[in-house]
Amino acid sequence: MLVLLAGIFVVHIATVIMLFVSTIANVWMVGYYNAEKASSGLWLLCNRSCGHLPVATSDDASLKAVQAFMILSIIFSVIALVMFIVQLFTLEKGKRFYITGAIMLVCWLCILIGASIYTARFAKMAGFREVHHGYCFILAWICFCFSFIISILYLVLRKK
């Protein structure tokens, strides 16, 4: 049981770190912009130097929503980690980690919404050619899977 708790804790910490990296780094899309290799993220467009991300006015609200949901997913994931530690020491034997699991499900939902909006609205960025998804986009979807698995394990797991 202790090994299972330690494993879940390690995967949860890894998920939080990957969420930070995927949200902060600017490598969601990689391609050529104005004949130079460039990457774009949620915040900046980077080629030789980083600058303002050129987004159409109609897509500006979508980008803000993706930014907000990815930040919310980080916040909920950190809150779930703190709640797990608190419940680990205060929960009675035989009880389940319902609060931690529920908070992690909210984190999972935020990642789903943010990554889905980005996939739907920004799969083809204007001015880019030979575009493919970068490691931050892939990390966001990996965090989506990990957060769902962790949340189900928290909901099923009992304190012994």
JSON list of N, CA and C in Angstrom, two decimals, residues 107-147:
[
{"chain": "A", "resi": 107, "resn": "CYS", "atom": "N", "xyz": [-9.17, 19.27, -12.50]},
{"chain": "A", "resi": 107, "resn": "CYS", "atom": "CA", "xyz": [-7.93, 19.54, -13.23]},
{"chain": "A", "resi": 107, "resn": "CYS", "atom": "C", "xyz": [-7.96, 18.86, -14.59]},
{"chain": "A", "resi": 108, "resn": "TRP", "atom": "N", "xyz": [-8.39, 17.60, -14.61]},
{"chain": "A", "resi": 108, "resn": "TRP", "atom": "CA", "xyz": [-8.50, 16.84, -15.85]},
{"chain": "A", "resi": 108, "resn": "TRP", "atom": "C", "xyz": [-9.43, 17.53, -16.84]},
{"chain": "A", "resi": 109, "resn": "LEU", "atom": "N", "xyz": [-10.55, 18.02, -16.34]},
{"chain": "A", "resi": 109, "resn": "LEU", "atom": "CA", "xyz": [-11.52, 18.71, -17.19]},
{"chain": "A", "resi": 109, "resn": "LEU", "atom": "C", "xyz": [-10.93, 20.01, -17.76]},
{"chain": "A", "resi": 110, "resn": "CYS", "atom": "N", "xyz": [-10.18, 20.74, -16.95]},
{"chain": "A", "resi": 110, "resn": "CYS", "atom": "CA", "xyz": [-9.55, 21.98, -17.43]},
{"chain": "A", "resi": 110, "resn": "CYS", "atom": "C", "xyz": [-8.53, 21.70, -18.53]},
{"chain": "A", "resi": 111, "resn": "ILE", "atom": "N", "xyz": [-7.74, 20.65, -18.35]},
{"chain": "A", "resi": 111, "resn": "ILE", "atom": "CA", "xyz": [-6.77, 20.28, -19.39]},
{"chain": "A", "resi": 111, "resn": "ILE", "atom": "C", "xyz": [-7.51, 19.89, -20.66]},
{"chain": "A", "resi": 112, "resn": "LEU", "atom": "N", "xyz": [-8.58, 19.10, -20.52]},
{"chain": "A", "resi": 112, "resn": "LEU", "atom": "CA", "xyz": [-9.36, 18.68, -21.67]},
{"chain": "A", "resi": 112, "resn": "LEU", "atom": "C", "xyz": [-9.90, 19.87, -22.44]},
{"chain": "A", "resi": 113, "resn": "ILE", "atom": "N", "xyz": [-10.49, 20.82, -21.75]},
{"chain": "A", "resi": 113, "resn": "ILE", "atom": "CA", "xyz": [-11.07, 21.98, -22.41]},
{"chain": "A", "resi": 113, "resn": "ILE", "atom": "C", "xyz": [-9.99, 22.83, -23.07]},
{"chain": "A", "resi": 114, "resn": "GLY", "atom": "N", "xyz": [-8.90, 23.11, -22.33]},
{"chain": "A", "resi": 114, "resn": "GLY", "atom": "CA", "xyz": [-7.84, 23.94, -22.89]},
{"chain": "A", "resi": 114, "resn": "GLY", "atom": "C", "xyz": [-7.16, 23.32, -24.11]},
{"chain": "A", "resi": 115, "resn": "ALA", "atom": "N", "xyz": [-6.79, 22.06, -24.00]},
{"chain": "A", "resi": 115, "resn": "ALA", "atom": "CA", "xyz": [-6.11, 21.40, -25.13]},
{"chain": "A", "resi": 115, "resn": "ALA", "atom": "C", "xyz": [-7.06, 21.19, -26.30]},
{"chain": "A", "resi": 116, "resn": "SER", "atom": "N", "xyz": [-8.32, 20.96, -26.03]},
{"chain": "A", "resi": 116, "resn": "SER", "atom": "CA", "xyz": [-9.29, 20.78, -27.12]},
{"chain": "A", "resi": 116, "resn": "SER", "atom": "C", "xyz": [-9.54, 22.07, -27.88]},
{"chain": "A", "resi": 117, "resn": "ILE", "atom": "N", "xyz": [-9.66, 23.17, -27.16]},
{"chain": "A", "resi": 117, "resn": "ILE", "atom": "CA", "xyz": [-9.83, 24.46, -27.84]},
{"chain": "A", "resi": 117, "resn": "ILE", "atom": "C", "xyz": [-8.62, 24.76, -28.70]},
{"chain": "A", "resi": 118, "resn": "TYR", "atom": "N", "xyz": [-7.42, 24.52, -28.16]},
{"chain": "A", "resi": 118, "resn": "TYR", "atom": "CA", "xyz": [-6.21, 24.78, -28.94]},
{"chain": "A", "resi": 118, "resn": "TYR", "atom": "C", "xyz": [-6.17, 23.89, -30.17]},
{"chain": "A", "resi": 119, "resn": "THR", "atom": "N", "xyz": [-6.55, 22.63, -30.03]},
{"chain": "A", "resi": 119, "resn": "THR", "atom": "CA", "xyz": [-6.54, 21.71, -31.16]},
{"chain": "A", "resi": 119, "resn": "THR", "atom": "C", "xyz": [-7.52, 22.16, -32.24]},
{"chain": "A", "resi": 120, "resn": "ALA", "atom": "N", "xyz": [-8.70, 22.60, -31.82]},
{"chain": "A", "resi": 120, "resn": "ALA", "atom": "CA", "xyz": [-9.73, 22.99, -32.78]},
{"chain": "A", "resi": 120, "resn": "ALA", "atom": "C", "xyz": [-9.43, 24.32, -33.47]},
{"chain": "A", "resi": 121, "resn": "ARG", "atom": "N", "xyz": [-8.91, 25.28, -32.73]},
{"chain": "A", "resi": 121, "resn": "ARG", "atom": "CA", "xyz": [-8.77, 26.63, -33.28]},
{"chain": "A", "resi": 121, "resn": "ARG", "atom": "C", "xyz": [-7.39, 26.96, -33.83]},
{"chain": "A", "resi": 122, "resn": "PHE", "atom": "N", "xyz": [-6.36, 26.28, -33.35]},
{"chain": "A", "resi": 122, "resn": "PHE", "atom": "CA", "xyz": [-5.01, 26.69, -33.73]},
{"chain": "A", "resi": 122, "resn": "PHE", "atom": "C", "xyz": [-4.21, 25.57, -34.40]},
{"chain": "A", "resi": 123, "resn": "ALA", "atom": "N", "xyz": [-4.87, 24.61, -35.01]},
{"chain": "A", "resi": 123, "resn": "ALA", "atom": "CA", "xyz": [-4.15, 23.53, -35.69]},
{"chain": "A", "resi": 123, "resn": "ALA", "atom": "C", "xyz": [-3.38, 24.07, -36.89]},
{"chain": "A", "resi": 124, "resn": "LYS", "atom": "N", "xyz": [-3.91, 25.09, -37.51]},
{"chain": "A", "resi": 124, "resn": "LYS", "atom": "CA", "xyz": [-3.22, 25.74, -38.63]},
{"chain": "A", "resi": 124, "resn": "LYS", "atom": "C", "xyz": [-3.10, 27.22, -38.33]},
{"chain": "A", "resi": 125, "resn": "MET", "atom": "N", "xyz": [-1.92, 27.63, -37.96]},
{"chain": "A", "resi": 125, "resn": "MET", "atom": "CA", "xyz": [-1.67, 29.03, -37.63]},
{"chain": "A", "resi": 125, "resn": "MET", "atom": "C", "xyz": [-1.44, 29.82, -38.92]},
{"chain": "A", "resi": 126, "resn": "ALA", "atom": "N", "xyz": [-1.98, 31.02, -38.99]},
{"chain": "A", "resi": 126, "resn": "ALA", "atom": "CA", "xyz": [-1.80, 31.87, -40.16]},
{"chain": "A", "resi": 126, "resn": "ALA", "atom": "C", "xyz": [-0.33, 32.28, -40.29]},
{"chain": "A", "resi": 127, "resn": "GLY", "atom": "N", "xyz": [0.19, 32.16, -41.48]},
{"chain": "A", "resi": 127, "resn": "GLY", "atom": "CA", "xyz": [1.57, 32.55, -41.74]},
{"chain": "A", "resi": 127, "resn": "GLY", "atom": "C", "xyz": [2.57, 31.43, -41.54]},
{"chain": "A", "resi": 128, "resn": "PHE", "atom": "N", "xyz": [2.15, 30.33, -40.96]},
{"chain": "A", "resi": 128, "resn": "PHE", "atom": "CA", "xyz": [3.04, 29.18, -40.73]},
{"chain": "A", "resi": 128, "resn": "PHE", "atom": "C", "xyz": [2.92, 28.22, -41.91]},
{"chain": "A", "resi": 129, "resn": "ARG", "atom": "N", "xyz": [4.01, 27.53, -42.21]},
{"chain": "A", "resi": 129, "resn": "ARG", "atom": "CA", "xyz": [3.96, 26.43, -43.17]},
{"chain": "A", "resi": 129, "resn": "ARG", "atom": "C", "xyz": [4.79, 25.29, -42.62]},
{"chain": "A", "resi": 130, "resn": "GLU", "atom": "N", "xyz": [4.50, 24.08, -43.08]},
{"chain": "A", "resi": 130, "resn": "GLU", "atom": "CA", "xyz": [5.12, 22.86, -42.57]},
{"chain": "A", "resi": 130, "resn": "GLU", "atom": "C", "xyz": [4.99, 22.78, -41.04]},
{"chain": "A", "resi": 131, "resn": "VAL", "atom": "N", "xyz": [3.77, 22.89, -40.59]},
{"chain": "A", "resi": 131, "resn": "VAL", "atom": "CA", "xyz": [3.48, 22.98, -39.16]},
{"chain": "A", "resi": 131, "resn": "VAL", "atom": "C", "xyz": [3.29, 21.59, -38.56]},
{"chain": "A", "resi": 132, "resn": "HIS", "atom": "N", "xyz": [3.83, 21.39, -37.37]},
{"chain": "A", "resi": 132, "resn": "HIS", "atom": "CA", "xyz": [3.54, 20.20, -36.57]},
{"chain": "A", "resi": 132, "resn": "HIS", "atom": "C", "xyz": [3.49, 20.60, -35.10]},
{"chain": "A", "resi": 133, "resn": "HIS", "atom": "N", "xyz": [2.88, 19.73, -34.31]},
{"chain": "A", "resi": 133, "resn": "HIS", "atom": "CA", "xyz": [2.74, 20.04, -32.88]},
{"chain": "A", "resi": 133, "resn": "HIS", "atom": "C", "xyz": [4.07, 19.87, -32.17]},
{"chain": "A", "resi": 134, "resn": "GLY", "atom": "N", "xyz": [4.31, 20.76, -31.21]},
{"chain": "A", "resi": 134, "resn": "GLY", "atom": "CA", "xyz": [5.53, 20.71, -30.43]},
{"chain": "A", "resi": 134, "resn": "GLY", "atom": "C", "xyz": [5.36, 19.89, -29.16]},
{"chain": "A", "resi": 135, "resn": "TYR", "atom": "N", "xyz": [6.44, 19.83, -28.40]},
{"chain": "A", "resi": 135, "resn": "TYR", "atom": "CA", "xyz": [6.44, 18.98, -27.21]},
{"chain": "A", "resi": 135, "resn": "TYR", "atom": "C", "xyz": [5.49, 19.47, -26.13]},
{"chain": "A", "resi": 136, "resn": "CYS", "atom": "N", "xyz": [5.22, 20.77, -26.06]},
{"chain": "A", "resi": 136, "resn": "CYS", "atom": "CA", "xyz": [4.31, 21.29, -25.03]},
{"chain": "A", "resi": 136, "resn": "CYS", "atom": "C", "xyz": [2.88, 20.81, -25.27]},
{"chain": "A", "resi": 137, "resn": "PHE", "atom": "N", "xyz": [2.49, 20.77, -26.52]},
{"chain": "A", "resi": 137, "resn": "PHE", "atom": "CA", "xyz": [1.15, 20.28, -26.87]},
{"chain": "A", "resi": 137, "resn": "PHE", "atom": "C", "xyz": [1.02, 18.81, -26.49]},
{"chain": "A", "resi": 138, "resn": "ILE", "atom": "N", "xyz": [2.06, 18.03, -26.78]},
{"chain": "A", "resi": 138, "resn": "ILE", "atom": "CA", "xyz": [2.06, 16.61, -26.45]},
{"chain": "A", "resi": 138, "resn": "ILE", "atom": "C", "xyz": [2.07, 16.41, -24.93]},
{"chain": "A", "resi": 139, "resn": "LEU", "atom": "N", "xyz": [2.86, 17.22, -24.22]},
{"chain": "A", "resi": 139, "resn": "LEU", "atom": "CA", "xyz": [2.88, 17.15, -22.76]},
{"chain": "A", "resi": 139, "resn": "LEU", "atom": "C", "xyz": [1.51, 17.44, -22.16]},
{"chain": "A", "resi": 140, "resn": "ALA", "atom": "N", "xyz": [0.79, 18.39, -22.74]},
{"chain": "A", "resi": 140, "resn": "ALA", "atom": "CA", "xyz": [-0.54, 18.72, -22.23]},
{"chain": "A", "resi": 140, "resn": "ALA", "atom": "C", "xyz": [-1.47, 17.51, -22.34]},
{"chain": "A", "resi": 141, "resn": "TRP", "atom": "N", "xyz": [-1.40, 16.79, -23.44]},
{"chain": "A", "resi": 141, "resn": "TRP", "atom": "CA", "xyz": [-2.25, 15.61, -23.60]},
{"chain": "A", "resi": 141, "resn": "TRP", "atom": "C", "xyz": [-1.77, 14.46, -22.71]},
{"chain": "A", "resi": 142, "resn": "ILE", "atom": "N", "xyz": [-0.48, 14.35, -22.47]},
{"chain": "A", "resi": 142, "resn": "ILE", "atom": "CA", "xyz": [0.02, 13.34, -21.53]},
{"chain": "A", "resi": 142, "resn": "ILE", "atom": "C", "xyz": [-0.48, 13.65, -20.12]},
{"chain": "A", "resi": 143, "resn": "CYS", "atom": "N", "xyz": [-0.44, 14.92, -19.74]},
{"chain": "A", "resi": 143, "resn": "CYS", "atom": "CA", "xyz": [-0.98, 15.34, -18.44]},
{"chain": "A", "resi": 143, "resn": "CYS", "atom": "C", "xyz": [-2.47, 15.06, -18.34]},
{"chain": "A", "resi": 144, "resn": "PHE", "atom": "N", "xyz": [-3.17, 15.21, -19.44]},
{"chain": "A", "resi": 144, "resn": "PHE", "atom": "CA", "xyz": [-4.60, 14.88, -19.49]},
{"chain": "A", "resi": 144, "resn": "PHE", "atom": "C", "xyz": [-4.81, 13.41, -19.09]},
{"chain": "A", "resi": 145, "resn": "CYS", "atom": "N", "xyz": [-4.02, 12.52, -19.68]},
{"chain": "A", "resi": 145, "resn": "CYS", "atom": "CA", "xyz": [-4.14, 11.09, -19.36]},
{"chain": "A", "resi": 145, "resn": "CYS", "atom": "C", "xyz": [-3.75, 10.80, -17.92]},
{"chain": "A", "resi": 146, "resn": "PHE", "atom": "N", "xyz": [-2.61, 11.35, -17.49]},
{"chain": "A", "resi": 146, "resn": "PHE", "atom": "CA", "xyz": [-2.13, 11.11, -16.13]},
{"chain": "A", "resi": 146, "resn": "PHE", "atom": "C", "xyz": [-3.12, 11.63, -15.09]},
{"chain": "A", "resi": 147, "resn": "SER", "atom": "N", "xyz": [-3.66, 12.82, -15.31]},
{"chain": "A", "resi": 147, "resn": "SER", "atom": "CA", "xyz": [-4.57, 13.39, -14.31]},
{"chain": "A", "resi": 147, "resn": "SER", "atom": "C", "xyz": [-5.85, 12.55, -14.20]}
]
